[in-house]
Amino acid sequence: ASTLGAAAAEQGRYFGAAVAANHLGETPYASTLDTEFSSVTPENEMKWDATEPTRGTFTFGSADQIVNHAQSRGMKVRGHTLVWYSQLPGWVGNLGATDLRSAMNNHITQVMQHYQGRIHSWDVANEAFQDGDSGARRSSPFQDKLGDGYMEEAFRTARAADPAAKLCYNDYNIEGINAKSNAVYNMVRDFKARGVPIDCVGFQSHFNSASPVPYDYRENLQRFADLGVDVQITELDIEGSGTAQADNYSSVVRSCLAVSRCTGITVWGVTDKYSWRAGGTPLLFDGNYTKKPAYNAVLAALGGG
Ligand code: G3I
């Protein structure tokens, strides 16, 4: 196979990219996306501030644009994200507990039902745990006003809204075995033990010199898979260039392929030109849409070429 999507498909996986609606009109952006990738994640367009800027008023224009683009070209779509402390419109934080609970459940229900049957996996909750050694939940309106139980309520509401979608918990700094990933692991184990619906864990995988690819990545993915959930690499990007970057990408792909329940990889952007890391070069295509050594390494690791 000569593209990322086709090579990944031969391994039984998808290979996706985060996409911004406002770049789809740029011909090389769209053609690179359409040629190489088999799944898309809207980078910002499905977040709460984009989809429900005012309570009860839902706006799906930009997200629909991405979903329609993807589906008309045979690409799958990951949903990102329903319950997150960031990119949350101000009105959410101003609600009291009773209203906040119903607003959360309504948001999940309306957004998921709008896309019912069109999203393969949803990040139901994103970044709910603190960094560092505490293993504690992160402060957010949901956590602070509703307590730990908001998380399982969100997953139960999500299952009812679109029973066909895989429901994921997504976070960063959980790629290796550490206090934060242990906390997520314990939550997933508890959910599985008590029958709370959860199908997958997303490992964002934003790597740089301060946060390199962990040596125990595969082992960590496997221990989550052994709980009975799929694992997905959801926002992969790796700072650097040349051979070092290529080797890091290759090791991430090999870690996923070594875990049978690692069902797909998404890179967090199509081209370095539009990476969220301003001035960074963490992706597979450079600013001119030329394939980088990292691209060739990923394709080779997927068995393509
Ligand atoms: O759309 C507005 C525009 O109207 C406004 O004029 C402009 C001025 O700042 O901002 C634009 O919004 C920006 C948005 O991206 C769209 O470009 C926001 O400021 C900016 O903060 C936002 O950044 C996004 C970031 O999430 C916000 O948290 C990045 O694009 C996006 O890549 C990033 O993605 C996150 C994942 O969702 C979760 N995991 C980490 C990852 C990287 O931070």
Coordinates of C-alpha atoms and ligand atoms in Angstrom, one line a residue:
A1 CA 0.0 0.0 0.0
S2 CA 1.3 3.5 -0.8
T3 CA -0.8 5.7 1.5
L4 CA -1.2 5.8 5.3
G5 CA -4.8 4.9 5.2
A6 CA -4.4 2.0 2.9
A7 CA -1.4 0.6 4.7
A8 CA -3.2 1.0 8.1
A9 CA -6.2 -0.8 6.6
E10 CA -4.0 -3.8 5.8
Q11 CA -3.2 -3.9 9.5
G12 CA -6.9 -3.6 10.4
R13 CA -6.5 -0.1 11.7
Y14 CA -7.5 3.4 10.6
F15 CA -5.1 6.3 10.2
G16 CA -6.6 9.7 10.7
A17 CA -5.8 13.4 11.0
A18 CA -7.3 16.3 12.9
V19 CA -8.9 18.7 10.4
A20 CA -9.9 22.3 10.6
A21 CA -13.0 23.3 8.5
N22 CA -11.5 26.6 7.4
H23 CA -8.6 24.8 5.6
L24 CA -10.7 22.4 3.5
G25 CA -10.8 25.0 0.6
E26 CA -7.0 24.9 0.3
T27 CA -6.5 22.4 -2.6
P28 CA -3.3 20.7 -1.4
Y29 CA -4.7 20.5 2.2
A30 CA -7.8 18.7 1.0
S31 CA -6.0 16.5 -1.5
T32 CA -3.4 15.4 1.0
L33 CA -6.2 14.6 3.5
D34 CA -8.3 12.8 0.9
T35 CA -5.4 10.8 -0.5
E36 CA -3.6 9.7 2.7
F37 CA -6.0 9.4 5.6
S38 CA -9.0 7.2 6.4
S39 CA -10.4 9.0 9.5
V40 CA -10.8 12.6 10.5
T41 CA -11.2 14.4 13.8
P42 CA -12.5 17.9 13.8
E43 CA -9.8 19.9 15.6
N44 CA -12.1 22.4 17.3
E45 CA -15.5 22.3 15.5
M46 CA -17.3 19.8 17.7
K47 CA -16.2 21.4 21.0
W48 CA -18.8 22.9 23.3
D49 CA -18.0 26.6 22.4
A50 CA -18.5 25.7 18.7
T51 CA -21.6 23.5 19.0
E52 CA -23.6 25.2 21.8
P53 CA -22.4 28.8 22.3
T54 CA -25.7 29.8 23.9
R55 CA -27.6 27.4 26.1
G56 CA -30.0 25.3 24.0
T57 CA -28.9 26.8 20.7
F58 CA -26.9 24.3 18.7
T59 CA -24.7 25.3 15.8
F60 CA -23.2 22.5 13.6
G61 CA -22.2 24.3 10.5
S62 CA -18.4 23.9 10.6
A63 CA -18.6 20.4 12.1
D64 CA -21.1 19.3 9.4
Q65 CA -18.7 20.6 6.8
I66 CA -16.0 18.3 8.0
V67 CA -18.3 15.3 8.5
N68 CA -19.8 15.7 5.0
H69 CA -16.4 16.1 3.5
A70 CA -15.1 13.0 5.2
Q71 CA -18.1 10.8 4.6
S72 CA -18.4 11.7 0.9
R73 CA -14.9 10.4 0.5
G74 CA -15.2 7.3 2.5
M75 CA -13.3 8.5 5.6
K76 CA -14.5 7.7 9.1
V77 CA -15.0 10.4 11.8
R78 CA -13.9 10.6 15.4
G79 CA -15.9 12.9 17.6
H80 CA -14.0 15.3 19.8
T81 CA -15.1 16.2 22.5
L82 CA -18.3 16.4 24.6
V83 CA -17.3 17.2 28.2
W84 CA -14.1 19.2 28.7
Y85 CA -13.1 22.0 31.0
S86 CA -11.6 24.0 28.1
Q87 CA -13.3 25.7 25.2
L88 CA -16.4 25.8 27.3
P89 CA -18.7 28.8 26.8
G90 CA -19.0 31.1 29.8
W91 CA -22.6 30.3 30.4
V92 CA -21.8 26.7 31.4
G93 CA -19.6 27.8 34.3
N94 CA -22.3 30.1 35.6
L95 CA -24.9 27.4 36.2
G96 CA -25.7 25.9 39.5
A97 CA -25.4 22.1 40.0
T98 CA -28.9 21.1 39.0
D99 CA -28.9 23.2 35.8
L100 CA -25.3 22.1 35.0
R101 CA -26.2 18.5 35.2
S102 CA -29.1 18.9 32.8
A103 CA -27.1 21.1 30.5
M104 CA -24.3 18.4 30.4
N105 CA -26.7 15.7 29.6
N106 CA -28.6 17.7 27.0
H107 CA -25.3 18.7 25.3
I108 CA -24.2 15.1 25.0
T109 CA -27.6 14.0 23.8
Q110 CA -28.1 16.8 21.2
V111 CA -24.6 16.6 19.7
M112 CA -24.5 12.8 19.6
Q113 CA -27.9 12.5 18.1
H114 CA -27.1 15.1 15.5
Y115 CA -24.3 12.8 14.3
Q116 CA -25.9 9.5 15.2
G117 CA -24.5 6.6 13.2
R118 CA -21.8 8.8 11.6
I119 CA -19.1 8.9 14.3
H120 CA -17.0 5.7 15.0
S121 CA -15.7 6.9 18.4
W122 CA -16.5 9.8 20.6
D123 CA -14.3 11.4 23.2
V124 CA -17.0 11.6 25.8
A125 CA -14.7 13.2 28.3
N126 CA -11.4 14.9 27.8
E127 CA -8.5 15.7 30.2
A128 CA -10.4 15.2 33.4
F129 CA -7.4 14.3 35.5
Q130 CA -4.6 16.5 36.9
D131 CA -1.0 16.3 35.8
G132 CA 1.6 15.2 38.4
D133 CA 1.6 12.6 41.1
S134 CA -1.8 13.3 42.8
G135 CA -3.9 11.1 40.6
A136 CA -6.7 13.6 41.4
R137 CA -9.4 14.9 39.1
R138 CA -8.8 18.3 37.5
S139 CA -10.9 21.2 38.6
S140 CA -13.7 22.1 36.2
P141 CA -17.3 23.2 36.5
F142 CA -18.4 19.6 36.2
Q143 CA -15.9 18.2 38.8
D144 CA -16.4 21.1 41.2
K145 CA -20.2 21.2 41.2
L146 CA -21.2 17.6 40.4
G147 CA -18.3 15.6 41.9
D148 CA -16.7 12.4 40.5
G149 CA -20.0 11.0 39.5
Y150 CA -20.4 13.4 36.6
M151 CA -18.1 11.2 34.6
E152 CA -20.2 8.0 34.7
E153 CA -23.3 10.0 34.2
A154 CA -21.8 11.4 31.0
F155 CA -20.9 8.0 29.7
R156 CA -24.3 6.6 30.5
T157 CA -26.0 9.5 28.7
A158 CA -23.7 9.0 25.8
R159 CA -24.5 5.3 25.4
A160 CA -28.2 6.2 25.3
A161 CA -27.7 9.0 22.8
D162 CA -25.8 6.9 20.2
P163 CA -25.6 3.2 21.1
A164 CA -23.4 2.5 18.0
A165 CA -20.6 4.9 18.8
K166 CA -17.6 3.7 20.8
L167 CA -17.3 5.8 23.9
C168 CA -13.8 7.0 24.8
Y169 CA -12.0 8.7 27.7
N170 CA -9.2 10.8 26.2
D171 CA -6.2 12.4 27.9
Y172 CA -2.5 13.4 27.6
N173 CA 0.5 12.4 29.8
I174 CA -1.1 9.0 30.2
E175 CA 1.0 7.3 27.4
G176 CA 3.4 5.7 29.9
I177 CA 2.9 4.1 33.3
N178 CA 2.7 6.9 35.8
A179 CA 0.4 8.3 38.5
K180 CA -1.9 10.0 36.0
S181 CA -2.3 7.0 33.8
N182 CA -2.8 4.8 37.0
A183 CA -5.7 7.1 38.0
V184 CA -7.3 6.7 34.5
Y185 CA -6.6 3.0 34.6
N186 CA -8.4 2.7 38.0
M187 CA -11.4 4.6 36.7
V188 CA -11.7 2.4 33.6
R189 CA -11.3 -0.7 35.7
D190 CA -14.0 0.5 38.1
F191 CA -16.3 1.4 35.2
K192 CA -15.9 -2.1 33.7
A193 CA -16.4 -3.7 37.0
R194 CA -19.7 -1.8 37.6
G195 CA -21.0 -1.9 34.1
V196 CA -20.6 1.8 33.3
P197 CA -20.4 2.0 29.5
I198 CA -16.8 2.7 28.2
D199 CA -15.3 1.2 25.1
C200 CA -12.0 2.9 24.5
V201 CA -9.3 5.1 25.9
G202 CA -7.6 7.8 23.8
F203 CA -3.9 8.5 24.3
Q204 CA -3.3 11.9 22.9
S205 CA 0.4 11.5 22.4
H206 CA 1.7 15.0 22.1
F207 CA 5.4 14.4 22.4
N208 CA 8.5 16.7 22.6
S209 CA 11.8 16.7 24.3
A210 CA 10.2 17.5 27.7
S211 CA 7.7 14.8 27.1
P212 CA 9.3 12.1 24.9
V213 CA 7.7 8.8 23.7
P214 CA 7.7 6.7 26.8
Y215 CA 9.8 3.5 26.9
D216 CA 6.8 1.6 28.3
Y217 CA 4.2 2.9 25.8
R218 CA 3.3 -0.5 24.4
E219 CA 3.1 -2.0 27.9
N220 CA 0.8 0.8 29.0
L221 CA -1.5 0.4 26.0
Q222 CA -1.6 -3.3 26.6
R223 CA -2.6 -3.0 30.3
F224 CA -5.5 -0.8 29.3
A225 CA -6.5 -3.2 26.5
D226 CA -6.4 -6.0 29.1
L227 CA -9.2 -4.2 31.0
G228 CA -11.5 -4.9 28.0
V229 CA -11.4 -1.5 26.2
D230 CA -10.0 -0.5 22.8
V231 CA -7.1 1.9 22.8
Q232 CA -6.5 4.6 20.2
I233 CA -3.7 7.1 19.6
T234 CA -5.8 10.2 19.2
E235 CA -3.7 13.4 18.8
L236 CA -0.2 12.2 17.8
D237 CA 2.4 14.8 17.0
I238 CA 6.1 14.7 17.8
E239 CA 8.4 17.7 17.8
G240 CA 11.7 17.5 15.9
S241 CA 12.8 16.8 12.4
G242 CA 14.8 14.3 10.3
T243 CA 15.8 10.9 11.4
A244 CA 15.1 11.4 15.1
Q245 CA 11.5 12.4 14.5
A246 CA 11.1 9.6 12.0
D247 CA 12.4 7.1 14.5
N248 CA 10.0 8.3 17.2
Y249 CA 7.0 8.1 14.9
S250 CA 8.1 4.6 13.9
S251 CA 8.2 3.5 17.5
V252 CA 4.7 4.9 18.2
V253 CA 3.3 3.0 15.2
R254 CA 5.0 -0.2 16.2
S255 CA 3.6 0.1 19.7
C256 CA 0.1 0.4 18.4
L257 CA 0.5 -2.5 16.0
A258 CA 1.9 -4.7 18.8
V259 CA -1.4 -4.3 20.7
S260 CA -4.3 -6.0 19.0
R261 CA -6.9 -3.7 20.6
C262 CA -5.0 -0.6 19.4
T263 CA -7.6 0.2 16.6
G264 CA -6.2 3.3 15.1
I265 CA -3.9 6.3 15.0
T266 CA -4.8 10.0 14.5
V267 CA -2.1 12.7 13.9
W268 CA -3.0 16.1 15.2
G269 CA -3.0 17.9 11.9
V270 CA -2.3 17.4 8.2
T271 CA 0.6 19.8 7.8
D272 CA 3.2 21.6 9.9
K273 CA 1.8 24.8 8.4
Y274 CA -1.3 24.6 10.6
S275 CA 0.0 22.7 13.7
W276 CA -1.4 24.0 17.0
R277 CA 2.3 24.1 18.1
A278 CA 3.0 27.5 16.6
G279 CA 6.3 27.4 14.7
G280 CA 6.7 23.7 15.4
T281 CA 7.2 21.0 12.9
P282 CA 5.6 18.0 14.6
L283 CA 3.6 16.4 11.7
L284 CA 4.1 14.1 8.7
F285 CA 3.9 16.7 5.9
D286 CA 5.9 20.0 5.9
G287 CA 4.4 23.4 5.2
N288 CA 4.5 22.7 1.5
Y289 CA 2.7 19.4 1.8
T290 CA 5.9 17.5 1.1
K291 CA 6.3 14.1 2.8
K292 CA 8.8 14.2 5.6
P293 CA 11.1 11.4 6.7
A294 CA 8.6 10.9 9.5
Y295 CA 6.0 10.1 6.8
N296 CA 8.1 7.5 5.2
A297 CA 8.9 6.0 8.6
V298 CA 5.2 5.7 9.5
L299 CA 4.3 4.2 6.1
A300 CA 7.1 1.7 6.4
A301 CA 6.1 0.8 10.0
L302 CA 2.6 0.2 8.7
G303 CA 4.0 -2.3 6.2
G304 CA 3.5 0.1 3.2
G305 CA 5.9 1.7 0.9
Ligands
G3I1 O1 -11.8 30.6 16.0 C1 -11.2 31.7 16.8 C2 -11.2 33.0 16.1 O2 -12.5 33.4 15.8 C3 -10.4 34.0 16.9 O3 -10.3 35.2 16.2 C4 -9.0 33.5 17.2 C5 -8.3 34.5 18.1 O4 -7.5 33.8 19.1 O5 -9.1 32.3 17.9 C6 -9.8 31.3 17.2 O6 -9.9 30.2 18.0 C7 -8.7 29.4 18.3 C8 -9.0 28.0 17.9 O7 -7.9 27.2 18.2 C9 -9.3 27.9 16.4 O8 -8.1 28.2 15.7 C10 -8.4 29.5 19.8 O9 -8.0 30.8 20.1 C11 -7.3 28.5 20.1 O10 -7.1 28.5 21.5 C12 -7.7 27.2 19.6 O11 -6.6 26.2 19.9 C13 -7.0 24.9 19.9 C14 -6.8 24.3 21.3 O12 -7.1 22.9 21.3 C15 -7.6 25.0 22.3 O13 -7.6 24.3 23.5 C16 -6.1 24.2 18.9 O14 -6.5 24.6 17.6 C17 -6.4 22.7 19.0 O15 -5.4 22.0 18.2 C18 -6.2 22.2 20.4 O16 -6.4 20.8 20.5 C19 -6.3 20.2 21.8 C20 -7.3 19.1 21.9 O17 -8.6 19.6 21.6 C21 -7.2 18.4 23.2 N1 -5.9 18.0 23.5 C22 -4.8 19.0 23.3 C23 -4.9 19.6 22.0 C24 -3.7 20.6 21.7 O18 -3.8 21.7 22.6

